Short mmCIF file of C-alpha atoms in Angstrom, two decimals:
data_model
loop_
_atom_site.label_atom_id
_atom_site.label_comp_id
_atom_site.label_asym_id
_atom_site.label_seq_id
_atom_site.Cartn_x
_atom_site.Cartn_y
_atom_site.Cartn_z
CA ARG A 21 158.73 99.49 109.26
CA ALA A 22 155.88 100.13 111.98
CA ASN A 23 152.22 98.96 111.06
CA ARG A 24 150.09 102.07 111.32
CA GLY A 25 147.18 100.78 110.35
CA GLU A 26 145.82 99.98 113.79
CA GLU A 27 145.98 103.67 114.92
CA PRO A 28 145.22 105.30 117.21
CA GLN A 29 146.66 103.32 119.63
CA THR A 30 144.72 104.97 122.63
CA TYR A 31 142.82 103.82 125.43
CA GLY A 32 139.11 104.40 124.87
CA GLU A 33 137.50 107.87 125.13
CA THR A 34 136.43 107.53 128.72
CA SER A 35 137.35 105.75 131.39
CA LEU A 36 134.59 103.77 131.56
CA PRO A 37 134.59 99.81 130.26
CA PHE A 38 131.52 101.06 128.32
CA ASP A 39 132.88 102.70 125.44
CA ALA A 40 131.08 100.93 122.75
CA LYS A 41 129.77 103.99 121.49
CA GLU A 42 128.11 104.58 118.15
CA LYS A 43 129.86 107.96 116.70
CA SER A 44 127.35 108.34 113.80
CA PHE A 45 124.11 106.97 112.68
CA PRO A 46 122.35 105.78 109.34
CA ARG A 47 120.97 108.70 107.07
CA ASP A 48 117.31 109.27 108.02
CA ASP A 49 115.10 108.49 105.32
CA THR A 50 111.42 109.64 105.87
CA ALA A 51 109.95 108.11 103.29
CA GLN A 52 110.59 104.81 105.64
CA PRO A 53 108.32 104.69 109.01
CA CYS A 54 109.70 105.09 112.30
CA HIS A 55 112.59 102.41 112.98
CA LEU A 56 115.28 102.12 115.71
CA THR A 57 118.81 102.41 114.18
CA ALA A 58 121.08 100.20 116.89
CA PHE A 59 121.08 97.96 120.17
CA ALA A 60 123.46 96.35 122.66
CA GLY A 61 124.51 93.03 123.34
CA TYR A 62 126.78 90.97 125.30
CA LYS A 63 129.64 88.71 123.54
CA ALA A 64 128.92 85.37 125.02
CA GLY A 65 131.35 83.40 122.48
CA MET A 66 131.71 81.73 119.13
CA THR A 67 130.93 78.30 117.66
CA HIS A 68 130.89 76.95 113.97
CA ILE A 69 127.81 76.33 111.56
CA VAL A 70 127.44 74.51 108.27
CA ARG A 71 125.15 75.86 105.73
CA GLU A 72 125.28 75.50 101.55
CA VAL A 73 126.22 78.12 99.94
CA ASN A 74 123.80 79.99 97.43
CA LYS A 75 125.75 81.57 94.96
CA PRO A 76 124.73 80.93 91.18
CA GLY A 77 128.54 81.09 89.17
CA SER A 78 130.87 80.57 92.07
CA ARG A 79 132.50 77.49 92.36
CA ASN A 80 130.97 76.94 95.96
CA HIS A 81 127.34 77.27 94.94
CA LYS A 82 125.52 74.45 95.96
CA LYS A 83 128.15 72.92 98.56
CA GLU A 84 128.46 73.15 102.35
CA VAL A 85 130.64 75.01 104.14
CA VAL A 86 131.89 75.30 107.37
CA GLU A 87 132.01 78.75 109.21
CA ALA A 88 132.79 80.56 112.65
CA VAL A 89 129.98 82.29 114.36
CA THR A 90 129.70 84.73 117.53
CA ILE A 91 126.92 84.34 119.46
CA ILE A 92 125.99 87.90 121.30
CA GLU A 93 123.69 87.59 124.06
CA THR A 94 120.29 90.49 123.35
CA PRO A 95 118.06 90.65 126.18
CA PRO A 96 114.77 93.48 125.27
CA MET A 97 116.24 96.75 126.12
CA ILE A 98 113.98 99.13 128.21
CA VAL A 99 113.32 102.61 126.97
CA VAL A 100 113.80 105.47 129.77
CA GLY A 101 113.64 108.40 128.07
CA VAL A 102 113.60 110.82 124.71
CA VAL A 103 116.01 113.36 123.79
CA GLY A 104 115.90 116.13 121.02
CA TYR A 105 118.82 117.41 119.50
CA ILE A 106 119.20 120.99 117.30
CA GLU A 107 121.70 121.56 114.73
CA THR A 108 124.16 124.65 115.36
CA PRO A 109 127.13 125.67 113.63
CA ARG A 110 129.23 123.70 116.02
CA GLY A 111 127.19 119.99 115.67
CA LEU A 112 124.49 119.03 117.47
CA ARG A 113 123.10 120.50 120.59
CA ALA A 114 120.53 118.70 123.05
CA LEU A 115 117.41 120.52 123.44
CA LYS A 116 115.12 118.76 125.70
CA THR A 117 115.42 115.49 127.36
CA VAL A 118 112.43 113.62 129.19
CA TRP A 119 112.76 110.85 131.04
CA ALA A 120 110.43 108.18 131.85
CA GLU A 121 108.41 108.12 135.01
CA HIS A 122 109.88 104.77 136.40
CA LEU A 123 113.43 103.81 136.48
CA SER A 124 114.58 100.46 137.58
CA ASP A 125 117.25 100.10 140.35
CA GLU A 126 119.84 98.63 137.48
CA CYS A 127 119.25 102.00 135.53
CA ARG A 128 119.84 104.65 138.08
CA ARG A 129 123.04 102.40 139.44
CA ARG A 130 124.49 104.01 136.56
CA PHE A 131 124.08 107.39 137.80
CA TYR A 132 126.15 106.45 141.00
CA LYS A 133 129.64 105.66 141.80
CA ASN A 134 128.83 103.73 144.95
CA TRP A 135 125.34 102.39 144.86
CA CYS A 136 125.23 101.21 148.68
CA LYS A 137 126.38 104.13 150.36
CA SER A 138 124.33 106.73 148.66
CA LYS A 139 121.13 107.98 149.51
CA GLN A 140 119.73 106.10 146.09
CA LYS A 141 117.22 109.21 145.39
CA ALA A 142 118.24 109.68 142.00
CA PHE A 143 115.06 110.80 139.44
CA SER A 144 112.98 110.88 142.64
CA LYS A 145 111.91 114.29 142.19
CA ALA A 146 111.71 113.92 138.26
CA SER A 147 109.11 111.32 138.29
CA GLN A 148 106.55 113.56 140.08
CA ARG A 149 106.17 115.74 136.66
CA TRP A 150 103.97 112.85 135.59
CA THR A 151 102.20 112.94 138.65
CA SER A 152 101.29 116.45 139.43
CA ASP A 153 99.47 119.08 137.30
CA GLU A 154 102.43 121.22 137.10
CA GLY A 155 104.31 118.65 135.75
CA LYS A 156 102.38 117.33 133.35
CA THR A 157 102.00 120.69 131.59
CA SER A 158 105.81 121.10 131.66
CA LEU A 159 106.01 117.65 129.88
CA GLU A 160 103.52 118.19 127.13
CA SER A 161 105.39 121.61 126.92
CA ASP A 162 109.10 119.99 126.26
CA PHE A 163 107.41 117.64 123.93
CA ASN A 164 106.04 120.26 121.61
CA LYS A 165 109.26 122.04 122.02
CA ILE A 166 111.03 118.97 120.74
CA LYS A 167 108.47 118.74 117.76
CA LYS A 168 109.32 122.24 117.17
CA TYR A 169 112.66 123.10 117.03
CA CYS A 170 114.61 119.78 117.02
CA LYS A 171 116.14 117.68 113.68
CA PHE A 172 117.20 114.75 115.55
CA ILE A 173 115.14 112.49 118.06
CA ARG A 174 116.82 109.94 120.29
CA LEU A 175 116.10 107.12 122.70
CA ILE A 176 117.67 106.69 126.11
CA ALA A 177 117.74 103.02 126.44
CA HIS A 178 119.34 100.80 129.02
CA THR A 179 120.26 96.86 129.00
CA GLN A 180 118.79 94.26 131.25
CA ILE A 181 122.09 93.45 132.73
CA LYS A 182 120.60 91.22 135.59
CA LEU A 183 119.08 88.54 132.97
CA VAL A 184 122.49 88.00 131.53
CA PRO A 185 125.18 85.49 133.41
CA ILE A 186 127.47 88.80 134.77
CA SER A 187 128.03 89.99 137.90
CA GLN A 188 127.91 93.55 137.13
CA LYS A 189 124.54 95.02 138.41
CA LYS A 190 124.86 98.23 136.67
CA ALA A 191 123.05 98.36 133.40
CA HIS A 192 124.68 100.12 130.12
CA LEU A 193 122.74 103.47 128.92
CA MET A 194 123.12 104.73 125.48
CA GLU A 195 121.28 106.91 123.11
CA ILE A 196 119.41 105.28 119.78
CA GLN A 197 118.37 107.26 117.05
CA ILE A 198 115.29 107.46 115.27
CA ASN A 199 115.11 107.16 111.76
CA GLY A 200 111.79 107.30 109.06
CA GLY A 201 108.75 109.58 109.41
CA THR A 202 107.99 113.11 110.51
CA ILE A 203 109.75 114.63 113.53
CA SER A 204 106.07 114.59 114.96
CA ASP A 205 106.07 110.90 114.43
CA LYS A 206 109.26 110.27 115.82
CA VAL A 207 108.46 111.93 119.01
CA ASP A 208 104.89 109.63 119.40
CA TYR A 209 106.87 106.71 118.54
CA ALA A 210 109.49 107.45 121.47
CA ARG A 211 106.60 108.18 123.62
CA GLU A 212 104.49 104.89 123.13
CA ARG A 213 107.48 103.28 123.98
CA LEU A 214 108.75 104.63 127.83
CA GLU A 215 109.09 102.10 130.45
CA LYS A 216 108.77 99.44 127.74
CA PRO A 217 110.93 96.42 126.48
CA VAL A 218 112.17 96.69 122.80
CA PRO A 219 113.47 93.24 121.30
CA ILE A 220 116.62 92.77 118.90
CA ASN A 221 114.38 91.69 116.07
CA LYS A 222 112.11 94.95 116.12
CA VAL A 223 115.79 96.49 115.04
CA PHE A 224 117.32 93.94 113.15
CA GLY A 225 116.29 91.32 110.44
CA GLN A 226 117.52 87.96 108.84
CA ASP A 227 120.54 88.32 106.33
CA GLU A 228 121.06 91.93 107.40
CA MET A 229 124.65 93.74 107.13
CA ILE A 230 125.25 95.21 110.51
CA ASP A 231 127.77 97.29 112.35
CA VAL A 232 129.63 96.17 115.49
CA ILE A 233 131.10 98.65 117.30
CA GLY A 234 133.46 97.70 120.55
CA VAL A 235 136.39 97.95 122.51
CA THR A 236 139.23 95.57 122.15
CA ARG A 237 140.79 93.14 124.75
CA GLY A 238 143.51 94.76 126.69
CA LYS A 239 146.95 94.20 126.44
CA GLY A 240 148.55 96.51 128.71
CA PHE A 241 152.01 98.28 128.17
CA LYS A 242 153.68 96.92 125.57
CA GLY A 243 157.29 97.59 123.74
CA VAL A 244 157.34 97.97 119.88
CA THR A 245 157.81 94.72 118.65
CA SER A 246 154.31 93.83 120.58
CA ARG A 247 152.38 96.77 119.55
CA TRP A 248 153.70 98.21 116.33
CA HIS A 249 155.18 94.59 114.69
CA CYS A 250 158.75 96.35 114.13
CA LYS A 251 161.25 94.20 112.95
CA LYS A 252 163.47 92.81 115.64
CA LEU A 253 167.30 94.29 115.69
CA PRO A 254 170.46 92.40 115.26
CA ARG A 255 171.06 89.48 117.88
CA LYS A 256 174.29 91.31 119.36
CA THR A 257 172.53 94.65 119.63
CA HIS A 258 173.90 96.67 122.67
CA LYS A 259 171.03 97.36 125.26
CA GLY A 260 168.45 95.04 124.03
CA LEU A 261 166.98 94.55 120.56
CA ARG A 262 163.45 94.72 120.53
CA LYS A 263 163.60 98.41 120.05
CA VAL A 264 163.45 101.25 117.24
CA ALA A 265 167.19 101.57 116.34
CA CYS A 266 166.78 105.30 115.09
CA ILE A 267 163.44 107.38 116.31
CA GLY A 268 164.53 110.12 114.21
CA ALA A 269 166.88 113.14 112.49
CA TRP A 270 168.53 115.66 114.57
CA HIS A 271 166.26 118.24 112.94
CA PRO A 272 163.31 118.55 113.62
CA SER A 273 164.33 118.42 117.01
CA ARG A 274 161.33 116.28 118.72
CA VAL A 275 160.06 112.94 118.16
CA GLN A 276 157.28 112.67 115.26
CA TYR A 277 153.88 110.93 116.17
CA SER A 278 154.53 108.52 113.40
CA VAL A 279 157.29 106.74 115.13
CA ALA A 280 156.57 103.77 116.87
CA ARG A 281 156.70 103.96 120.53
CA ALA A 282 156.15 101.90 123.35
CA GLY A 283 153.06 102.31 125.28
CA GLN A 284 149.18 100.80 125.65
CA LYS A 285 147.98 98.11 123.48
CA GLY A 286 144.59 96.84 123.39
CA TYR A 287 141.15 98.27 124.77
CA HIS A 288 141.07 100.22 121.65
CA HIS A 289 137.64 101.58 120.44
CA ARG A 290 137.05 99.96 117.34
CA THR A 291 134.22 99.44 114.74
CA GLU A 292 133.26 96.60 112.18
CA VAL A 293 131.42 97.13 109.23
CA ASN A 294 129.46 94.86 107.15
CA LYS A 295 128.73 91.70 109.73
CA LYS A 296 126.12 89.32 108.54
CA VAL A 297 123.15 88.21 110.50
CA TYR A 298 122.80 84.67 110.27
CA ARG A 299 120.54 84.40 113.11
CA ILE A 300 118.21 85.83 115.35
CA GLY A 301 116.96 82.97 118.01
CA ALA A 302 114.38 83.44 120.34
CA GLY A 303 115.49 83.02 124.43
CA TYR A 304 113.70 80.43 126.89
CA HIS A 305 110.30 80.91 126.83
CA GLN A 306 107.14 79.10 128.76
CA ASP A 307 104.66 77.57 126.41
CA GLY A 308 102.09 76.34 128.54
CA ASN A 309 103.42 74.32 131.30
CA LYS A 310 106.80 73.53 129.26
CA ILE A 311 110.05 75.50 128.90
CA VAL A 312 111.02 75.78 125.26
CA LYS A 313 114.67 75.88 124.74
CA ASN A 314 114.93 74.51 121.04
CA ASN A 315 116.61 77.81 119.63
CA ALA A 316 119.48 76.30 118.08
CA ALA A 317 118.13 73.13 115.90
CA THR A 318 117.42 73.69 112.24
CA SER A 319 115.25 71.95 109.93
CA PHE A 320 117.67 69.19 109.31
CA ASP A 321 118.34 68.12 113.15
CA LEU A 322 116.36 65.27 114.61
CA THR A 323 117.20 66.60 118.10
CA ASP A 324 116.06 69.89 120.39
CA LYS A 325 118.69 71.75 121.49
CA SER A 326 119.73 75.24 122.66
CA ILE A 327 122.60 77.66 121.54
CA THR A 328 124.68 77.11 124.65
CA PRO A 329 127.01 74.51 124.17
CA MET A 330 127.67 71.70 126.40
CA GLY A 331 129.28 72.81 129.43
CA GLY A 332 128.75 76.14 128.91
CA PHE A 333 130.15 79.12 127.03
CA PRO A 334 133.94 79.24 128.37
CA HIS A 335 133.61 82.00 130.82
CA TYR A 336 130.57 83.29 129.97
CA GLY A 337 128.07 80.62 131.23
CA GLU A 338 124.72 79.61 129.73
CA VAL A 339 122.49 82.25 127.04
CA LYS A 340 118.63 82.15 128.19
CA GLN A 341 117.82 85.34 126.25
CA ASP A 342 117.37 86.38 122.64
CA TYR A 343 120.90 86.32 120.88
CA LEU A 344 121.89 87.22 117.42
CA MET A 345 124.41 85.12 115.20
CA LEU A 346 127.00 87.18 112.96
CA LYS A 347 129.62 85.54 110.77
CA GLY A 348 132.91 85.97 111.90
CA CYS A 349 134.49 87.39 115.17
CA ILE A 350 134.00 90.57 116.69
CA MET A 351 136.27 92.67 119.44
CA GLY A 352 136.49 92.02 122.58
CA PRO A 353 136.54 89.59 125.38
CA LYS A 354 133.51 87.46 126.61
CA LYS A 355 131.07 89.24 128.73
CA ARG A 356 132.22 93.11 126.80
CA ILE A 357 128.90 95.10 125.81
CA VAL A 358 129.11 95.76 122.27
CA THR A 359 126.79 98.19 120.05
CA LEU A 360 125.34 96.99 117.18
CA ARG A 361 124.04 99.52 114.20
CA LYS A 362 121.97 99.43 111.39
CA SER A 363 124.85 99.59 108.34
CA LEU A 364 125.67 103.29 107.36
CA LEU A 365 125.95 102.19 103.59
CA ALA A 366 122.99 100.63 101.40
CA GLN A 367 123.95 96.99 100.76
CA THR A 368 124.08 95.70 97.36
CA SER A 369 127.00 93.13 96.96
CA ARG A 370 126.25 89.46 96.61
CA VAL A 371 127.19 88.87 100.24
CA ALA A 372 124.46 91.06 101.55
CA ARG A 373 122.23 89.66 99.43
CA GLU A 374 122.74 86.26 99.76
CA ASN A 375 119.84 84.11 101.49
CA ILE A 376 121.41 82.10 104.63
CA ASN A 377 119.93 78.88 105.03
CA LEU A 378 121.62 76.77 108.17
CA LYS A 379 122.00 73.35 108.04
CA PHE A 380 123.80 72.51 111.28
CA ILE A 381 125.02 74.51 114.35
CA ASP A 382 127.47 73.37 116.40
CA THR A 383 127.05 72.83 120.10
CA SER A 384 129.35 70.39 121.25
CA SER A 385 131.60 71.52 124.45
CA LYS A 386 134.00 74.30 124.13
CA PHE A 387 136.63 72.95 126.61
CA GLY A 388 138.68 70.23 124.78
CA HIS A 389 137.31 68.47 121.97
CA GLY A 390 134.04 68.05 122.40
CA ARG A 391 131.99 64.94 120.99
CA PHE A 392 128.44 65.40 121.89
CA GLN A 393 125.81 68.03 120.78
CA VAL A 394 123.42 67.00 123.63
CA ALA A 395 123.92 65.56 126.97
CA ALA A 396 121.25 62.96 125.56
CA GLU A 397 123.74 61.49 123.08
CA LYS A 398 126.65 61.72 125.78
CA ARG A 399 124.43 59.22 128.06
CA ALA A 400 123.46 56.89 125.36
CA PHE A 401 126.71 56.42 124.23
CA MET A 402 128.89 56.59 127.79
CA GLY A 403 126.20 55.00 129.60
CA LEU A 404 124.88 55.55 133.24
CA LEU A 405 128.03 57.56 134.90
CA LYS A 406 129.27 56.87 138.79
CA LYS A 407 128.20 60.59 139.38
CA ASP A 408 124.56 59.97 137.86
CA ARG A 409 124.28 56.79 139.79
CA ILE A 410 125.20 58.89 143.10
CA ARG A 411 122.98 61.40 142.12
CA GLU A 412 119.86 58.94 141.81
CA GLU A 413 120.77 57.45 144.91
CA GLU A 414 120.62 60.43 146.90
CA ALA A 415 117.14 61.63 145.11
CA ALA A 416 115.63 58.11 145.59
CA ALA A 417 117.08 58.62 149.64
CA ALA A 418 115.44 61.92 149.59
CA ALA A 419 112.38 60.91 148.46
CA ALA A 420 111.77 58.14 150.74
CA LYS A 421 112.56 60.19 153.75
#
């Protein structure tokens, strides 16, 4: 019998790798102030933490536990547009879209199949609306129509892909719904933020429960045993044993959809709900003449350290921007874009209400058996290595010249 729990076993809805698309947003509450409901980040890798459980009545109360966590690098997103939706009998329809005056190259690359061979003139005419008198009048008219007719207001924002260690130059573009306040408040909120960065800590908070939307690892074309976990046939079966023995009765004279068949495995759109935020860490930043990298230390740590493990995250590199630490694992390989969305449900469970106090974040090497948390600890234990001595000699020779 096949396991139907992972349907649909099909590709993401588009042929683009960025199919981490949210299908719905949280219900709007006009009593709250205006706020964003989603964000995009890039999966960097995993590590583990040690924390003290705070659950009165539990057998683990006041005990230390070790838990796996996922690190998602989340550079600030840039707002480049506003779109208003009206309700129709067939669902939502975009009424007006207003784009910002200036769009960066990494954003405009998204609108081209081949950026280098194109004239790169996208939005050159649209940006002139912000400078001419006639254009300004039409902009005000569009904003007024959005305020008058629209029921849902969403920002158009793009990631700053140049800030993460990914070779791709084309930014990922997404819509983010604005909840809270009146329609007029939402439009003003969006207009104030055009061309401005939005950091992750303005969207999510510590200990919050969120949803993660993304595309799983691609596995290629697989048979029924791997794809549906069907039981293998006996050893001497004719023409192979990793098969479904009977794919249906004579009538109805067609193969039903519920029968396990070979086909694509992985690269499926998935949504994981109720992932707890353990930490929102600040990226590297300047403090006077000093670069501050201490974003993984806790109150129990004696040394400063960054979230990047020794040698970097495997197949990713160094995390220099803001990051989000989530409990457990998420879908997709390293470097994959994921959408982070506020929970659709009211969170009332004990897990959701628990305050997280981290005692230790592991930053040892993820290549093999990591023994040291920071490079200084390794030097103190190993002493001066040959490569370090050669480097010092080369530096001294260069200084002498």
